[in-house]
């Protein structure tokens, strides 16, 4: 049964929400360590030191500071991301001239049975076709991330501020911290108005658009590798986990310095006027060196592999389940 665009969008949105939830539950402690180390690199010698100090000072709950806005951020981002991803795939198909009814991930799959007969020529052709399809998916993901940024930036700002609130007080940048989601939200509105939630928007956009090209590109290329001539939809949970982890790793390796600048802008703006992206970037490099832009990279890479592997596993399986249910009607 052919599913109409509205139902398909609802399925993608719901599957994206499921993936976002699993992503937060899996990776929140590592994300907290990342934000703390990015914003205050001089306070921590490494990931173990950050975990130990956080536990001693705040307790176990300190690792899950900002979980509520993180859940809202990831559910909102991944819902919009995967919903728009489907629409952007259609746009990319039209741009490159691929028939609308042909899925990018299954393009020219019908030549598989010719491999044994026609030899390496068809294999090379098939490899090139899959590579082209994967690049198109990467471009679609990059376009979709621009829309996701609009819902991600406000919730991520609240999350980052909650995660680094203890460090802001220890450093003397603020006298009294806001320890709840509502107190942070109220503080932003009172100080900067509704537009205050979009501090760091340009940095977030600069991270998301190129980052998700590598994210979806890495994921699809990895799935192509594991499929080895089969349909990608036949892959089991382990290849999906590894592919999702590889895609997440590609994203963060590519854009980590941008994310570090974004975190500083969103957190340090609590204490007063903060420079924009270029101003913050130059200040960090001049005063702390280039390596400061990579503070917190280790917990980020651990989180990227675990959380994004879980994200894609939840997304693909929940999407398949809903598609199967729709087909049964």
mmCIF file with all atom_site columns, C-alpha atoms in Angstrom, residues 178-297:
data_model
loop_
_atom_site.group_PDB
_atom_site.id
_atom_site.type_symbol
_atom_site.label_atom_id
_atom_site.label_alt_id
_atom_site.label_comp_id
_atom_site.label_asym_id
_atom_site.label_entity_id
_atom_site.label_seq_id
_atom_site.pdbx_PDB_ins_code
_atom_site.Cartn_x
_atom_site.Cartn_y
_atom_site.Cartn_z
_atom_site.occupancy
_atom_site.B_iso_or_equiv
_atom_site.pdbx_formal_charge
_atom_site.auth_seq_id
_atom_site.auth_comp_id
_atom_site.auth_asym_id
_atom_site.auth_atom_id
_atom_site.pdbx_PDB_model_num
ATOM 1   C CA . UNK A 1 178 ? 18.909 28.778 38.730 1.00 0.00 ? 178 UNK A CA 1
ATOM 2   C CA . UNK A 1 179 ? 18.501 25.096 39.482 1.00 0.00 ? 179 UNK A CA 1
ATOM 3   C CA . UNK A 1 180 ? 15.250 24.312 37.712 1.00 0.00 ? 180 UNK A CA 1
ATOM 4   C CA . UNK A 1 181 ? 14.090 24.463 34.114 1.00 0.00 ? 181 UNK A CA 1
ATOM 5   C CA . UNK A 1 182 ? 11.443 27.049 34.921 1.00 0.00 ? 182 UNK A CA 1
ATOM 6   C CA . UNK A 1 183 ? 13.859 29.330 36.791 1.00 0.00 ? 183 UNK A CA 1
ATOM 7   C CA . UNK A 1 184 ? 16.247 29.310 33.814 1.00 0.00 ? 184 UNK A CA 1
ATOM 8   C CA . UNK A 1 185 ? 13.403 29.979 31.376 1.00 0.00 ? 185 UNK A CA 1
ATOM 9   C CA . UNK A 1 186 ? 12.100 32.822 33.546 1.00 0.00 ? 186 UNK A CA 1
ATOM 10  C CA . UNK A 1 187 ? 15.609 34.282 33.846 1.00 0.00 ? 187 UNK A CA 1
ATOM 11  C CA . UNK A 1 188 ? 16.093 34.306 30.073 1.00 0.00 ? 188 UNK A CA 1
ATOM 12  C CA . UNK A 1 189 ? 12.730 35.998 29.481 1.00 0.00 ? 189 UNK A CA 1
ATOM 13  C CA . UNK A 1 190 ? 13.328 38.635 32.170 1.00 0.00 ? 190 UNK A CA 1
ATOM 14  C CA . UNK A 1 191 ? 16.824 39.450 30.973 1.00 0.00 ? 191 UNK A CA 1
ATOM 15  C CA . UNK A 1 192 ? 16.656 39.149 27.178 1.00 0.00 ? 192 UNK A CA 1
ATOM 16  C CA . UNK A 1 193 ? 13.041 38.505 26.236 1.00 0.00 ? 193 UNK A CA 1
ATOM 17  C CA . UNK A 1 194 ? 11.906 35.643 23.963 1.00 0.00 ? 194 UNK A CA 1
ATOM 18  C CA . UNK A 1 195 ? 14.765 36.225 21.519 1.00 0.00 ? 195 UNK A CA 1
ATOM 19  C CA . UNK A 1 196 ? 17.187 35.405 24.338 1.00 0.00 ? 196 UNK A CA 1
ATOM 20  C CA . UNK A 1 197 ? 16.461 31.738 23.743 1.00 0.00 ? 197 UNK A CA 1
ATOM 21  C CA . UNK A 1 198 ? 18.148 32.059 20.358 1.00 0.00 ? 198 UNK A CA 1
ATOM 22  C CA . UNK A 1 199 ? 21.571 33.060 21.664 1.00 0.00 ? 199 UNK A CA 1
ATOM 23  C CA . UNK A 1 200 ? 24.018 30.912 19.774 1.00 0.00 ? 200 UNK A CA 1
ATOM 24  C CA . UNK A 1 201 ? 21.622 30.356 16.856 1.00 0.00 ? 201 UNK A CA 1
ATOM 25  C CA . UNK A 1 202 ? 24.259 31.100 14.197 1.00 0.00 ? 202 UNK A CA 1
ATOM 26  C CA . UNK A 1 203 ? 26.692 28.747 15.957 1.00 0.00 ? 203 UNK A CA 1
ATOM 27  C CA . UNK A 1 204 ? 24.050 26.034 16.183 1.00 0.00 ? 204 UNK A CA 1
ATOM 28  C CA . UNK A 1 205 ? 23.228 26.437 12.493 1.00 0.00 ? 205 UNK A CA 1
ATOM 29  C CA . UNK A 1 206 ? 26.922 26.378 11.601 1.00 0.00 ? 206 UNK A CA 1
ATOM 30  C CA . UNK A 1 207 ? 27.239 23.127 13.552 1.00 0.00 ? 207 UNK A CA 1
ATOM 31  C CA . UNK A 1 208 ? 24.073 21.407 12.364 1.00 0.00 ? 208 UNK A CA 1
ATOM 32  C CA . UNK A 1 209 ? 24.119 21.951 8.580  1.00 0.00 ? 209 UNK A CA 1
ATOM 33  C CA . UNK A 1 210 ? 27.610 20.582 7.807  1.00 0.00 ? 210 UNK A CA 1
ATOM 34  C CA . UNK A 1 211 ? 27.466 18.230 10.803 1.00 0.00 ? 211 UNK A CA 1
ATOM 35  C CA . UNK A 1 212 ? 24.383 16.395 9.610  1.00 0.00 ? 212 UNK A CA 1
ATOM 36  C CA . UNK A 1 213 ? 25.854 15.974 6.159  1.00 0.00 ? 213 UNK A CA 1
ATOM 37  C CA . UNK A 1 214 ? 28.555 13.854 7.804  1.00 0.00 ? 214 UNK A CA 1
ATOM 38  C CA . UNK A 1 215 ? 26.013 12.330 10.198 1.00 0.00 ? 215 UNK A CA 1
ATOM 39  C CA . UNK A 1 216 ? 23.671 10.936 7.566  1.00 0.00 ? 216 UNK A CA 1
ATOM 40  C CA . UNK A 1 217 ? 26.513 10.388 5.097  1.00 0.00 ? 217 UNK A CA 1
ATOM 41  C CA . UNK A 1 218 ? 28.495 8.321  7.590  1.00 0.00 ? 218 UNK A CA 1
ATOM 42  C CA . UNK A 1 219 ? 25.395 6.389  8.621  1.00 0.00 ? 219 UNK A CA 1
ATOM 43  C CA . UNK A 1 220 ? 24.332 5.539  5.070  1.00 0.00 ? 220 UNK A CA 1
ATOM 44  C CA . UNK A 1 221 ? 27.859 4.678  3.904  1.00 0.00 ? 221 UNK A CA 1
ATOM 45  C CA . UNK A 1 222 ? 28.280 2.385  6.894  1.00 0.00 ? 222 UNK A CA 1
ATOM 46  C CA . UNK A 1 223 ? 24.953 0.692  6.172  1.00 0.00 ? 223 UNK A CA 1
ATOM 47  C CA . UNK A 1 224 ? 26.009 0.224  2.548  1.00 0.00 ? 224 UNK A CA 1
ATOM 48  C CA . UNK A 1 225 ? 29.209 -1.426 3.753  1.00 0.00 ? 225 UNK A CA 1
ATOM 49  C CA . UNK A 1 226 ? 27.355 -3.826 6.065  1.00 0.00 ? 226 UNK A CA 1
ATOM 50  C CA . UNK A 1 227 ? 24.658 -4.579 3.481  1.00 0.00 ? 227 UNK A CA 1
ATOM 51  C CA . UNK A 1 228 ? 27.258 -5.961 1.016  1.00 0.00 ? 228 UNK A CA 1
ATOM 52  C CA . UNK A 1 229 ? 24.842 -6.141 -1.903 1.00 0.00 ? 229 UNK A CA 1
ATOM 53  C CA . UNK A 1 230 ? 21.699 -6.834 0.136  1.00 0.00 ? 230 UNK A CA 1
ATOM 54  C CA . UNK A 1 231 ? 18.927 -4.384 0.935  1.00 0.00 ? 231 UNK A CA 1
ATOM 55  C CA . UNK A 1 232 ? 19.830 -2.042 3.800  1.00 0.00 ? 232 UNK A CA 1
ATOM 56  C CA . UNK A 1 233 ? 16.403 -2.747 5.291  1.00 0.00 ? 233 UNK A CA 1
ATOM 57  C CA . UNK A 1 234 ? 17.529 -6.320 6.003  1.00 0.00 ? 234 UNK A CA 1
ATOM 58  C CA . UNK A 1 235 ? 20.299 -5.242 8.399  1.00 0.00 ? 235 UNK A CA 1
ATOM 59  C CA . UNK A 1 236 ? 20.120 -6.533 11.966 1.00 0.00 ? 236 UNK A CA 1
ATOM 60  C CA . UNK A 1 237 ? 20.489 -4.538 15.204 1.00 0.00 ? 237 UNK A CA 1
ATOM 61  C CA . UNK A 1 238 ? 24.302 -4.791 15.520 1.00 0.00 ? 238 UNK A CA 1
ATOM 62  C CA . UNK A 1 239 ? 25.059 -3.289 12.055 1.00 0.00 ? 239 UNK A CA 1
ATOM 63  C CA . UNK A 1 240 ? 22.474 -0.560 12.744 1.00 0.00 ? 240 UNK A CA 1
ATOM 64  C CA . UNK A 1 241 ? 24.069 0.239  16.111 1.00 0.00 ? 241 UNK A CA 1
ATOM 65  C CA . UNK A 1 242 ? 27.545 0.384  14.571 1.00 0.00 ? 242 UNK A CA 1
ATOM 66  C CA . UNK A 1 243 ? 26.323 2.471  11.616 1.00 0.00 ? 243 UNK A CA 1
ATOM 67  C CA . UNK A 1 244 ? 24.559 4.940  13.900 1.00 0.00 ? 244 UNK A CA 1
ATOM 68  C CA . UNK A 1 245 ? 27.641 5.163  16.122 1.00 0.00 ? 245 UNK A CA 1
ATOM 69  C CA . UNK A 1 246 ? 29.856 5.769  13.091 1.00 0.00 ? 246 UNK A CA 1
ATOM 70  C CA . UNK A 1 247 ? 27.531 8.497  11.795 1.00 0.00 ? 247 UNK A CA 1
ATOM 71  C CA . UNK A 1 248 ? 27.491 10.236 15.178 1.00 0.00 ? 248 UNK A CA 1
ATOM 72  C CA . UNK A 1 249 ? 31.273 10.045 15.415 1.00 0.00 ? 249 UNK A CA 1
ATOM 73  C CA . UNK A 1 250 ? 31.625 11.599 11.945 1.00 0.00 ? 250 UNK A CA 1
ATOM 74  C CA . UNK A 1 251 ? 29.376 14.496 12.979 1.00 0.00 ? 251 UNK A CA 1
ATOM 75  C CA . UNK A 1 252 ? 31.278 15.405 16.136 1.00 0.00 ? 252 UNK A CA 1
ATOM 76  C CA . UNK A 1 253 ? 34.755 15.017 14.663 1.00 0.00 ? 253 UNK A CA 1
ATOM 77  C CA . UNK A 1 254 ? 33.768 17.423 11.885 1.00 0.00 ? 254 UNK A CA 1
ATOM 78  C CA . UNK A 1 255 ? 32.119 20.178 13.946 1.00 0.00 ? 255 UNK A CA 1
ATOM 79  C CA . UNK A 1 256 ? 33.357 19.880 17.529 1.00 0.00 ? 256 UNK A CA 1
ATOM 80  C CA . UNK A 1 257 ? 35.135 23.289 17.718 1.00 0.00 ? 257 UNK A CA 1
ATOM 81  C CA . UNK A 1 258 ? 31.931 24.977 16.525 1.00 0.00 ? 258 UNK A CA 1
ATOM 82  C CA . UNK A 1 259 ? 29.957 23.222 19.265 1.00 0.00 ? 259 UNK A CA 1
ATOM 83  C CA . UNK A 1 260 ? 32.508 24.330 21.864 1.00 0.00 ? 260 UNK A CA 1
ATOM 84  C CA . UNK A 1 261 ? 32.042 27.972 20.846 1.00 0.00 ? 261 UNK A CA 1
ATOM 85  C CA . UNK A 1 262 ? 28.255 27.533 20.881 1.00 0.00 ? 262 UNK A CA 1
ATOM 86  C CA . UNK A 1 263 ? 28.312 26.132 24.428 1.00 0.00 ? 263 UNK A CA 1
ATOM 87  C CA . UNK A 1 264 ? 30.387 29.059 25.677 1.00 0.00 ? 264 UNK A CA 1
ATOM 88  C CA . UNK A 1 265 ? 28.098 31.619 24.092 1.00 0.00 ? 265 UNK A CA 1
ATOM 89  C CA . UNK A 1 266 ? 24.963 30.021 25.530 1.00 0.00 ? 266 UNK A CA 1
ATOM 90  C CA . UNK A 1 267 ? 26.357 29.473 29.043 1.00 0.00 ? 267 UNK A CA 1
ATOM 91  C CA . UNK A 1 268 ? 28.555 32.543 29.587 1.00 0.00 ? 268 UNK A CA 1
ATOM 92  C CA . UNK A 1 269 ? 25.865 34.934 28.308 1.00 0.00 ? 269 UNK A CA 1
ATOM 93  C CA . UNK A 1 270 ? 24.174 34.329 31.685 1.00 0.00 ? 270 UNK A CA 1
ATOM 94  C CA . UNK A 1 271 ? 26.812 36.567 33.250 1.00 0.00 ? 271 UNK A CA 1
ATOM 95  C CA . UNK A 1 272 ? 26.438 39.444 30.805 1.00 0.00 ? 272 UNK A CA 1
ATOM 96  C CA . UNK A 1 273 ? 26.911 40.385 27.170 1.00 0.00 ? 273 UNK A CA 1
ATOM 97  C CA . UNK A 1 274 ? 28.792 37.707 25.258 1.00 0.00 ? 274 UNK A CA 1
ATOM 98  C CA . UNK A 1 275 ? 30.574 38.140 21.923 1.00 0.00 ? 275 UNK A CA 1
ATOM 99  C CA . UNK A 1 276 ? 29.223 36.419 18.813 1.00 0.00 ? 276 UNK A CA 1
ATOM 100 C CA . UNK A 1 277 ? 30.654 33.352 17.131 1.00 0.00 ? 277 UNK A CA 1
ATOM 101 C CA . UNK A 1 278 ? 33.780 34.912 15.593 1.00 0.00 ? 278 UNK A CA 1
ATOM 102 C CA . UNK A 1 279 ? 34.504 37.055 18.652 1.00 0.00 ? 279 UNK A CA 1
ATOM 103 C CA . UNK A 1 280 ? 34.242 34.068 21.015 1.00 0.00 ? 280 UNK A CA 1
ATOM 104 C CA . UNK A 1 281 ? 36.236 31.850 18.670 1.00 0.00 ? 281 UNK A CA 1
ATOM 105 C CA . UNK A 1 282 ? 39.113 34.355 18.395 1.00 0.00 ? 282 UNK A CA 1
ATOM 106 C CA . UNK A 1 283 ? 39.123 34.993 22.163 1.00 0.00 ? 283 UNK A CA 1
ATOM 107 C CA . UNK A 1 284 ? 39.364 31.283 22.971 1.00 0.00 ? 284 UNK A CA 1
ATOM 108 C CA . UNK A 1 285 ? 42.201 30.703 20.492 1.00 0.00 ? 285 UNK A CA 1
ATOM 109 C CA . UNK A 1 286 ? 44.160 33.767 21.645 1.00 0.00 ? 286 UNK A CA 1
ATOM 110 C CA . UNK A 1 287 ? 43.797 33.264 25.390 1.00 0.00 ? 287 UNK A CA 1
ATOM 111 C CA . UNK A 1 288 ? 43.609 29.473 25.751 1.00 0.00 ? 288 UNK A CA 1
ATOM 112 C CA . UNK A 1 289 ? 44.996 28.042 22.541 1.00 0.00 ? 289 UNK A CA 1
ATOM 113 C CA . UNK A 1 290 ? 43.472 25.890 19.796 1.00 0.00 ? 290 UNK A CA 1
ATOM 114 C CA . UNK A 1 291 ? 43.304 22.788 22.010 1.00 0.00 ? 291 UNK A CA 1
ATOM 115 C CA . UNK A 1 292 ? 40.731 24.533 24.223 1.00 0.00 ? 292 UNK A CA 1
ATOM 116 C CA . UNK A 1 293 ? 38.289 24.148 21.342 1.00 0.00 ? 293 UNK A CA 1
ATOM 117 C CA . UNK A 1 294 ? 38.576 20.376 21.810 1.00 0.00 ? 294 UNK A CA 1
ATOM 118 C CA . UNK A 1 295 ? 37.952 20.291 25.579 1.00 0.00 ? 295 UNK A CA 1
ATOM 119 C CA . UNK A 1 296 ? 35.487 17.516 26.371 1.00 0.00 ? 296 UNK A CA 1
ATOM 120 C CA . UNK A 1 297 ? 36.059 15.673 23.091 1.00 0.00 ? 297 UNK A CA 1
#
